[in-house]
PDB file of C-alpha atoms in Angstrom:
ATOM      1  CA  VAL A  75       0.000   0.000   0.000  1.00 29.00           C
ATOM      2  CA  SER A  76       1.198   3.533  -0.795  1.00 34.00           C
ATOM      3  CA  THR A  77       1.043   6.930   0.887  1.00 37.00           C
ATOM      4  CA  GLN A  78      -2.492   8.236   0.518  1.00 38.00           C
ATOM      5  CA  SER A  79      -1.807  11.381  -1.468  1.00 38.00           C
ATOM      6  CA  THR A  80      -5.493  12.254  -1.733  1.00 40.00           C
ATOM      7  CA  GLY A  81      -5.762  12.420   2.030  1.00 45.00           C
ATOM      8  CA  GLU A  82      -8.423   9.721   2.192  1.00 56.00           C
ATOM      9  CA  LEU A  83      -9.429   8.394   5.603  1.00 59.00           C
ATOM     10  CA  GLY A  84     -10.321   4.915   4.416  1.00 54.00           C
ATOM     11  CA  PHE A  85      -7.707   3.405   6.735  1.00 52.00           C
ATOM     12  CA  LEU A  86      -9.610   4.455   9.879  1.00 56.00           C
ATOM     13  CA  SER A  87      -9.930   1.458  12.174  1.00 53.00           C
ATOM     14  CA  HIS A  88     -13.408   2.564  13.187  1.00 49.00           C
ATOM     15  CA  LYS A  89     -15.645   5.410  12.090  1.00 49.00           C
ATOM     16  CA  PRO A  90     -17.297   7.859  14.531  1.00 49.00           C
ATOM     17  CA  ARG A  91     -20.522   6.524  15.969  1.00 47.00           C
ATOM     18  CA  ASP A  92     -22.800   8.067  18.574  1.00 48.00           C
ATOM     19  CA  SER A  93     -26.432   8.023  19.603  1.00 46.00           C
ATOM     20  CA  ASN A  94     -26.668  11.832  19.610  1.00 57.00           C
ATOM     21  CA  LEU A  95     -28.806  12.431  16.524  1.00 54.00           C
ATOM     22  CA  GLU A  96     -27.812  16.043  15.905  1.00 59.00           C
ATOM     23  CA  TYR A  97     -24.140  15.152  16.091  1.00 61.00           C
ATOM     24  CA  LYS A  98     -24.560  12.097  13.863  1.00 60.00           C
ATOM     25  CA  ILE A  99     -26.463  14.027  11.195  1.00 59.00           C
ATOM     26  CA  ALA A 100     -23.868  16.818  11.212  1.00 64.00           C
ATOM     27  CA  VAL A 101     -21.003  14.355  10.809  1.00 66.00           C
ATOM     28  CA  VAL A 102     -22.654  12.340   8.030  1.00 64.00           C
ATOM     29  CA  THR A 103     -23.677  15.484   6.175  1.00 65.00           C
ATOM     30  CA  ALA A 104     -20.192  16.927   6.470  1.00 62.00           C
ATOM     31  CA  TRP A 105     -18.562  13.660   5.403  1.00 63.00           C
ATOM     32  CA  CYS A 106     -20.611  13.511   2.184  1.00 66.00           C
ATOM     33  CA  SER A 107     -20.618  17.173   1.187  1.00 68.00           C
ATOM     34  CA  PRO A 108     -18.108  18.410  -1.437  1.00 68.00           C
ATOM     35  CA  SER A 109     -18.074  21.818   0.292  1.00 75.00           C
ATOM     36  CA  ARG A 110     -17.931  20.343   3.753  1.00 80.00           C
ATOM     37  CA  LEU A 111     -15.553  22.587   5.690  1.00 86.00           C
ATOM     38  CA  PRO A 112     -18.227  24.856   7.253  1.00 82.00           C
ATOM     39  CA  LEU A 113     -20.316  21.781   8.106  1.00 79.00           C
ATOM     40  CA  LEU A 114     -17.354  20.112   9.775  1.00 81.00           C
ATOM     41  CA  GLN A 115     -16.606  23.230  11.777  1.00 82.00           C
ATOM     42  CA  GLU A 116     -20.268  23.317  12.806  1.00 79.00           C
ATOM     43  CA  ALA A 117     -20.103  19.654  13.798  1.00 77.00           C
ATOM     44  CA  LEU A 118     -17.319  20.485  16.245  1.00 81.00           C
ATOM     45  CA  GLU A 119     -19.708  22.809  18.060  1.00 78.00           C
ATOM     46  CA  CYS A 120     -22.541  20.276  18.299  1.00 74.00           C
ATOM     47  CA  SER A 121     -23.129  18.464  21.550  1.00 56.00           C
ATOM     48  CA  GLY A 122     -21.454  15.303  20.339  1.00 67.00           C
ATOM     49  CA  PRO A 123     -19.042  13.277  22.471  1.00 70.00           C
ATOM     50  CA  PRO A 124     -15.718  15.106  22.987  1.00 74.00           C
ATOM     51  CA  ASP A 125     -13.644  12.010  22.212  1.00 71.00           C
ATOM     52  CA  LYS A 126     -15.168  11.730  18.724  1.00 76.00           C
ATOM     53  CA  ASN A 127     -14.143  15.297  17.913  1.00 86.00           C
ATOM     54  CA  ALA A 128     -10.768  13.797  17.006  1.00 88.00           C
ATOM     55  CA  TYR A 129     -12.414  12.363  13.904  1.00 86.00           C
ATOM     56  CA  ILE A 130     -13.949  15.718  13.001  1.00 87.00           C
ATOM     57  CA  HIS A 131     -10.486  17.267  13.151  1.00 91.00           C
ATOM     58  CA  LEU A 132      -9.218  14.437  10.922  1.00 90.00           C
ATOM     59  CA  MET A 133     -11.963  15.129   8.396  1.00 88.00           C
ATOM     60  CA  ILE A 134     -11.010  18.805   8.422  1.00 91.00           C
ATOM     61  CA  ALA A 135      -7.360  17.817   7.880  1.00 92.00           C
ATOM     62  CA  GLN A 136      -8.502  15.628   4.982  1.00 90.00           C
ATOM     63  CA  TYR A 137     -10.317  18.590   3.431  1.00 89.00           C
ATOM     64  CA  TYR A 138      -7.189  20.750   3.645  1.00 92.00           C
ATOM     65  CA  ARG A 139      -4.988  18.001   2.160  1.00 91.00           C
ATOM     66  CA  GLU A 140      -7.363  17.598  -0.769  1.00 88.00           C
ATOM     67  CA  ASN A 141      -7.010  21.321  -1.396  1.00 89.00           C
ATOM     68  CA  ASN A 142      -3.204  21.263  -1.055  1.00 91.00           C
ATOM     69  CA  ASN A 143      -3.258  23.351   2.114  1.00 92.00           C
ATOM     70  CA  VAL A 144      -0.467  21.494   3.888  1.00 91.00           C
ATOM     71  CA  SER A 145      -0.026  23.848   6.834  1.00 92.00           C
ATOM     72  CA  ASP A 146      -3.703  23.836   7.854  1.00 94.00           C
ATOM     73  CA  ALA A 147      -3.919  20.073   7.294  1.00 94.00           C
ATOM     74  CA  LEU A 148      -0.992  19.646   9.660  1.00 95.00           C
ATOM     75  CA  LYS A 149      -2.594  21.948  12.238  1.00 95.00           C
ATOM     76  CA  SER A 150      -5.921  20.069  12.153  1.00 95.00           C
ATOM     77  CA  ALA A 151      -4.197  16.676  12.349  1.00 95.00           C
ATOM     78  CA  LYS A 152      -2.272  17.861  15.415  1.00 96.00           C
ATOM     79  CA  GLN A 153      -5.558  18.923  17.019  1.00 94.00           C
ATOM     80  CA  ALA A 154      -6.988  15.485  16.282  1.00 93.00           C
ATOM     81  CA  LEU A 155      -4.105  13.767  18.046  1.00 94.00           C
ATOM     82  CA  GLU A 156      -4.289  16.161  21.000  1.00 94.00           C
ATOM     83  CA  VAL A 157      -7.959  15.281  21.476  1.00 92.00           C
ATOM     84  CA  ALA A 158      -7.345  11.563  20.973  1.00 92.00           C
ATOM     85  CA  ASN A 159      -4.592  11.505  23.573  1.00 92.00           C
ATOM     86  CA  GLN A 160      -7.052  12.703  26.208  1.00 91.00           C
ATOM     87  CA  PHE A 161      -8.927   9.409  26.063  1.00 87.00           C
ATOM     88  CA  GLU A 162      -8.003   5.750  26.548  1.00 83.00           C
ATOM     89  CA  ASP A 163      -8.932   4.717  23.021  1.00 84.00           C
ATOM     90  CA  LEU A 164      -5.814   3.281  21.414  1.00 88.00           C
ATOM     91  CA  ALA A 165      -7.480   2.819  18.030  1.00 88.00           C
ATOM     92  CA  MET A 166      -8.479   6.471  17.897  1.00 89.00           C
ATOM     93  CA  GLN A 167      -4.980   7.536  18.971  1.00 93.00           C
ATOM     94  CA  ALA A 168      -3.487   5.333  16.276  1.00 94.00           C
ATOM     95  CA  ASP A 169      -5.804   6.714  13.578  1.00 93.00           C
ATOM     96  CA  ALA A 170      -4.936  10.292  14.523  1.00 94.00           C
ATOM     97  CA  SER A 171      -1.233   9.490  14.792  1.00 96.00           C
ATOM     98  CA  ARG A 172      -1.155   7.889  11.360  1.00 96.00           C
ATOM     99  CA  TYR A 173      -2.898  10.778   9.659  1.00 95.00           C
ATOM    100  CA  LEU A 174      -0.637  13.311  11.347  1.00 96.00           C
ATOM    101  CA  ALA A 175       2.330  11.268  10.125  1.00 96.00           C
ATOM    102  CA  GLU A 176       1.020  11.486   6.561  1.00 95.00           C
ATOM    103  CA  CYS A 177       0.621  15.248   6.919  1.00 94.00           C
ATOM    104  CA  TYR A 178       4.200  15.531   8.157  1.00 95.00           C
ATOM    105  CA  LEU A 179       5.402  13.500   5.182  1.00 93.00           C
ATOM    106  CA  ASP A 180       3.545  15.919   2.911  1.00 89.00           C
ATOM    107  CA  SER A 181       5.312  18.881   4.501  1.00 87.00           C
ATOM    108  CA  PRO A 182       8.587  20.205   3.095  1.00 75.00           C
ATOM    109  CA  GLY A 183       9.663  21.748   6.395  1.00 76.00           C
ATOM    110  CA  HIS A 184      12.881  20.777   8.174  1.00 70.00           C
ATOM    111  CA  GLY A 185      12.428  17.764  10.424  1.00 83.00           C
ATOM    112  CA  CYS A 186       8.936  16.950   9.138  1.00 92.00           C
ATOM    113  CA  VAL A 187       9.967  13.692   7.465  1.00 93.00           C
ATOM    114  CA  ASP A 188      11.748  12.459  10.589  1.00 94.00           C
ATOM    115  CA  GLU A 189       8.690  13.317  12.677  1.00 95.00           C
ATOM    116  CA  GLY A 190       6.441  11.531  10.195  1.00 96.00           C
ATOM    117  CA  LEU A 191       8.545   8.362  10.226  1.00 97.00           C
ATOM    118  CA  LEU A 192       8.641   8.398  14.046  1.00 97.00           C
ATOM    119  CA  LEU A 193       4.864   8.747  14.230  1.00 97.00           C
ATOM    120  CA  LEU A 194       4.358   5.889  11.790  1.00 97.00           C
ATOM    121  CA  ARG A 195       6.432   3.593  14.006  1.00 97.00           C
ATOM    122  CA  LYS A 196       4.384   4.668  17.035  1.00 96.00           C
ATOM    123  CA  THR A 197       1.187   4.079  15.068  1.00 96.00           C
ATOM    124  CA  ILE A 198       2.236   0.540  14.184  1.00 96.00           C
ATOM    125  CA  ALA A 199       2.879  -0.150  17.873  1.00 96.00           C
ATOM    126  CA  LEU A 200      -0.555   1.227  18.815  1.00 94.00           C
ATOM    127  CA  TYR A 201      -2.392  -0.792  16.168  1.00 94.00           C
ATOM    128  CA  THR A 202      -0.479  -3.922  17.131  1.00 95.00           C
ATOM    129  CA  THR A 203      -1.387  -3.436  20.790  1.00 92.00           C
ATOM    130  CA  HIS A 204      -5.058  -2.646  20.168  1.00 91.00           C
ATOM    131  CA  PHE A 205      -5.663  -5.103  17.322  1.00 92.00           C
ATOM    132  CA  SER A 206      -2.767  -7.338  16.247  1.00 94.00           C
ATOM    133  CA  GLY A 207       0.195  -7.451  13.940  1.00 94.00           C
ATOM    134  CA  LEU A 208      -2.065  -9.130  11.362  1.00 95.00           C
ATOM    135  CA  ASP A 209      -4.746  -6.441  11.361  1.00 94.00           C
ATOM    136  CA  THR A 210      -5.309  -4.599   8.087  1.00 93.00           C
ATOM    137  CA  ALA A 211      -4.673  -1.223   9.752  1.00 93.00           C
ATOM    138  CA  THR A 212      -1.336  -2.468  11.113  1.00 95.00           C
ATOM    139  CA  LEU A 213      -0.163  -3.949   7.828  1.00 96.00           C
ATOM    140  CA  SER A 214      -1.230  -0.955   5.739  1.00 95.00           C
ATOM    141  CA  THR A 215       0.687   1.350   8.088  1.00 96.00           C
ATOM    142  CA  ASN A 216       3.723  -0.908   7.730  1.00 97.00           C
ATOM    143  CA  ASP A 217       3.393  -0.485   3.964  1.00 96.00           C
ATOM    144  CA  LEU A 218       3.121   3.269   4.375  1.00 96.00           C
ATOM    145  CA  LEU A 219       6.297   3.333   6.453  1.00 97.00           C
ATOM    146  CA  ILE A 220       8.199   1.226   3.913  1.00 97.00           C
ATOM    147  CA  ASN A 221       7.097   3.436   1.019  1.00 95.00           C
ATOM    148  CA  ALA A 222       8.096   6.550   2.951  1.00 95.00           C
ATOM    149  CA  LEU A 223      11.547   5.091   3.672  1.00 96.00           C
ATOM    150  CA  ILE A 224      12.015   4.217  -0.002  1.00 95.00           C
ATOM    151  CA  LYS A 225      10.973   7.724  -1.026  1.00 93.00           C
ATOM    152  CA  GLN A 226      13.658   9.099   1.304  1.00 93.00           C
ATOM    153  CA  GLU A 227      16.177   6.630  -0.183  1.00 94.00           C
ATOM    154  CA  MET A 228      16.581   4.972   3.210  1.00 96.00           C
ATOM    155  CA  TYR A 229      16.908   1.604   1.529  1.00 96.00           C
ATOM    156  CA  ASP A 230      18.561  -0.377   4.330  1.00 96.00           C
ATOM    157  CA  GLU A 231      15.799   0.551   6.772  1.00 97.00           C
ATOM    158  CA  ALA A 232      13.139  -0.129   4.149  1.00 97.00           C
ATOM    159  CA  MET A 233      14.629  -3.568   3.515  1.00 97.00           C
ATOM    160  CA  GLU A 234      14.661  -4.321   7.241  1.00 97.00           C
ATOM    161  CA  GLU A 235      11.019  -3.306   7.636  1.00 97.00           C
ATOM    162  CA  LEU A 236       9.959  -5.192   4.512  1.00 97.00           C
ATOM    163  CA  LYS A 237      11.553  -8.446   5.573  1.00 95.00           C
ATOM    164  CA  ALA A 238      10.106  -8.060   9.071  1.00 96.00           C
ATOM    165  CA  ILE A 239       6.498  -8.143   7.834  1.00 96.00           C
ATOM    166  CA  LYS A 240       6.816 -11.121   5.483  1.00 97.00           C
ATOM    167  CA  GLU A 241       5.487 -13.636   7.996  1.00 96.00           C
ATOM    168  CA  ALA A 242       2.541 -11.436   8.969  1.00 96.00           C
ATOM    169  CA  LYS A 243       1.576 -10.844   5.342  1.00 97.00           C
ATOM    170  CA  THR A 244       1.833 -14.531   4.505  1.00 97.00           C
ATOM    171  CA  LEU A 245      -0.389 -15.446   7.450  1.00 97.00           C
ATOM    172  CA  LYS A 246      -2.876 -12.699   6.593  1.00 97.00           C
ATOM    173  CA  PHE A 247      -3.187 -13.154   2.843  1.00 96.00           C
ATOM    174  CA  GLY A 248      -1.724 -16.578   2.059  1.00 96.00           C
ATOM    175  CA  GLU A 249       1.404 -17.306   0.016  1.00 95.00           C
ATOM    176  CA  PHE A 250      -0.423 -17.428  -3.310  1.00 96.00           C
ATOM    177  CA  SER A 251      -2.084 -14.016  -3.242  1.00 96.00           C
ATOM    178  CA  LYS A 252      -1.793 -10.720  -5.082  1.00 95.00           C
ATOM    179  CA  GLN A 253      -0.536  -9.121  -1.869  1.00 96.00           C
ATOM    180  CA  MET A 254       2.391 -11.525  -1.644  1.00 97.00           C
ATOM    181  CA  ALA A 255       3.185 -11.089  -5.344  1.00 96.00           C
ATOM    182  CA  ASP A 256       3.313  -7.326  -4.714  1.00 96.00           C
ATOM    183  CA  TYR A 257       5.484  -7.969  -1.654  1.00 97.00           C
ATOM    184  CA  TYR A 258       8.044  -9.948  -3.660  1.00 97.00           C
ATOM    185  CA  LYS A 259       8.033  -7.353  -6.463  1.00 96.00           C
ATOM    186  CA  GLN A 260       8.870  -4.600  -4.003  1.00 96.00           C
ATOM    187  CA  LEU A 261      11.502  -6.718  -2.261  1.00 97.00           C
ATOM    188  CA  GLY A 262      13.105  -7.608  -5.594  1.00 96.00           C
ATOM    189  CA  SER A 263      13.211  -3.968  -6.633  1.00 96.00           C
ATOM    190  CA  LEU A 264      14.921  -3.017  -3.384  1.00 96.00           C
ATOM    191  CA  CYS A 265      17.467  -5.776  -3.942  1.00 96.00           C
ATOM    192  CA  LEU A 266      18.226  -4.328  -7.392  1.00 95.00           C
ATOM    193  CA  ILE A 267      18.714  -0.849  -5.965  1.00 95.00           C
ATOM    194  CA  GLN A 268      21.234  -2.319  -3.537  1.00 94.00           C
ATOM    195  CA  ASN A 269      22.919  -4.373  -6.304  1.00 93.00           C
ATOM    196  CA  ARG A 270      21.933  -7.646  -4.646  1.00 94.00           C
ATOM    197  CA  THR A 271      21.222  -9.236  -8.003  1.00 94.00           C
ATOM    198  CA  LYS A 272      21.335 -12.864  -6.902  1.00 94.00           C
ATOM    199  CA  GLU A 273      18.721 -12.256  -4.213  1.00 95.00           C
ATOM    200  CA  ALA A 274      16.682 -10.124  -6.614  1.00 96.00           C
ATOM    201  CA  LEU A 275      16.557 -12.964  -9.134  1.00 96.00           C
ATOM    202  CA  SER A 276      15.259 -15.405  -6.537  1.00 96.00           C
ATOM    203  CA  VAL A 277      12.670 -12.935  -5.248  1.00 97.00           C
ATOM    204  CA  PHE A 278      11.356 -12.019  -8.706  1.00 97.00           C
ATOM    205  CA  LYS A 279      10.994 -15.718  -9.504  1.00 97.00           C
ATOM    206  CA  SER A 280       8.862 -16.071  -6.355  1.00 97.00           C
ATOM    207  CA  ALA A 281       6.665 -13.187  -7.526  1.00 97.00           C
ATOM    208  CA  LEU A 282       6.315 -14.713 -10.983  1.00 96.00           C
ATOM    209  CA  SER A 283       5.426 -18.160  -9.640  1.00 96.00           C
ATOM    210  CA  ILE A 284       2.590 -16.615  -7.625  1.00 97.00           C
ATOM    211  CA  LEU A 285       1.298 -14.585 -10.566  1.00 95.00           C
ATOM    212  CA  ASN A 286       1.377 -17.658 -12.806  1.00 94.00           C
ATOM    213  CA  VAL A 287      -0.996 -19.367 -10.358  1.00 94.00           C
ATOM    214  CA  ILE A 288      -3.421 -16.531  -9.574  1.00 94.00           C
ATOM    215  CA  GLN A 289      -3.647 -14.896 -13.016  1.00 91.00           C
ATOM    216  CA  THR A 290      -5.578 -16.319 -15.926  1.00 86.00           C
ATOM    217  CA  LYS A 291      -3.443 -14.502 -18.483  1.00 86.00           C
ATOM    218  CA  PRO A 292      -0.211 -12.460 -18.427  1.00 81.00           C
ATOM    219  CA  ASN A 293      -0.337  -8.689 -18.057  1.00 89.00           C
ATOM    220  CA  SER A 294       2.191  -5.851 -18.199  1.00 91.00           C
ATOM    221  CA  VAL A 295       3.444  -6.567 -14.680  1.00 91.00           C
ATOM    222  CA  THR A 296       4.024 -10.237 -15.435  1.00 94.00           C
ATOM    223  CA  THR A 297       5.833  -9.320 -18.644  1.00 93.00           C
ATOM    224  CA  SER A 298       8.016  -6.797 -16.833  1.00 94.00           C
ATOM    225  CA  ILE A 299       9.009  -9.352 -14.193  1.00 95.00           C
ATOM    226  CA  ARG A 300       9.796 -11.967 -16.857  1.00 95.00           C
ATOM    227  CA  ASN A 301      12.001  -9.484 -18.705  1.00 94.00           C
ATOM    228  CA  THR A 302      13.770  -8.572 -15.478  1.00 94.00           C
ATOM    229  CA  ILE A 303      14.436 -12.236 -14.722  1.00 95.00           C
ATOM    230  CA  LYS A 304      15.813 -12.809 -18.236  1.00 94.00           C
ATOM    231  CA  SER A 305      18.061  -9.771 -17.854  1.00 93.00           C
ATOM    232  CA  LEU A 306      19.409 -10.977 -14.519  1.00 94.00           C
ATOM    233  CA  GLU A 307      19.963 -14.511 -15.776  1.00 92.00           C
ATOM    234  CA  ALA A 308      21.872 -13.170 -18.766  1.00 90.00           C
ATOM    235  CA  ASN A 309      24.193 -11.291 -16.378  1.00 70.00           C
ATOM    236  CA  ARG A 310      23.761  -8.061 -18.243  1.00 59.00           C
ATOM    237  CA  THR A 311      25.788  -5.135 -16.979  1.00 49.00           C
ATOM    238  CA  GLU A 312      22.933  -2.638 -17.069  1.00 49.00           C
ATOM    239  CA  LYS A 313      20.464  -2.633 -14.192  1.00 54.00           C
ATOM    240  CA  PRO A 314      17.064  -4.005 -15.251  1.00 54.00           C
ATOM    241  CA  ALA A 315      14.396  -1.358 -15.631  1.00 51.00           C
ATOM    242  CA  PHE A 316      11.847  -2.749 -13.204  1.00 53.00           C
ATOM    243  CA  LYS A 317      10.645   0.092 -10.968  1.00 55.00           C
ATOM    244  CA  LEU A 318       9.200   0.273  -7.479  1.00 56.00           C
TER     245      LEU A 318
END
């Protein structure tokens, strides 16, 4: 899974729910409206439960990210985490922490990337504690961390994180699954970047063997992996063109 550049909140481990009708209507209306900022701000002032206001702040942060307003998105995400930390709801804290991390990774400011990576690691720990290491929220945040490390060219750390989640992904999705094929593709690409061609060859063959089982006919990805394998087996001097 990749960094959610659109600012979507689909990863949330649970959506806001409450019996207060006015609050619920305000939240649902704001969530669905294309011009939702005023409605979200109004929802904050409704008599809804204070702990769920963290999600309103996250929705406001989402709105700002969609409109490329990084500074206000960051401010709203910080408010979400501040509210979440006042309550003993680890899932809510993790959701707010993850979104704030994404906002930091969007920000060009000094130290923002480091703060984002730190928050992602904390988020993974929170999700693991509240759910498990096999939960979708945990694994998708692991993917987000790995992609962020690759983007920062922190390849050794990315490799370490990627290898660490292999067992969890295999248990969650099964060896012969699209998710594991994607896992091996990414691992093989990292091996190429680090000039570990022998390991890359083995990993790409694992990806191809999975795709040969789960796909009814070859596609561009399968063709690209086959070409990469042929290139590696031929011991060509140029690095194969398979990309992350």
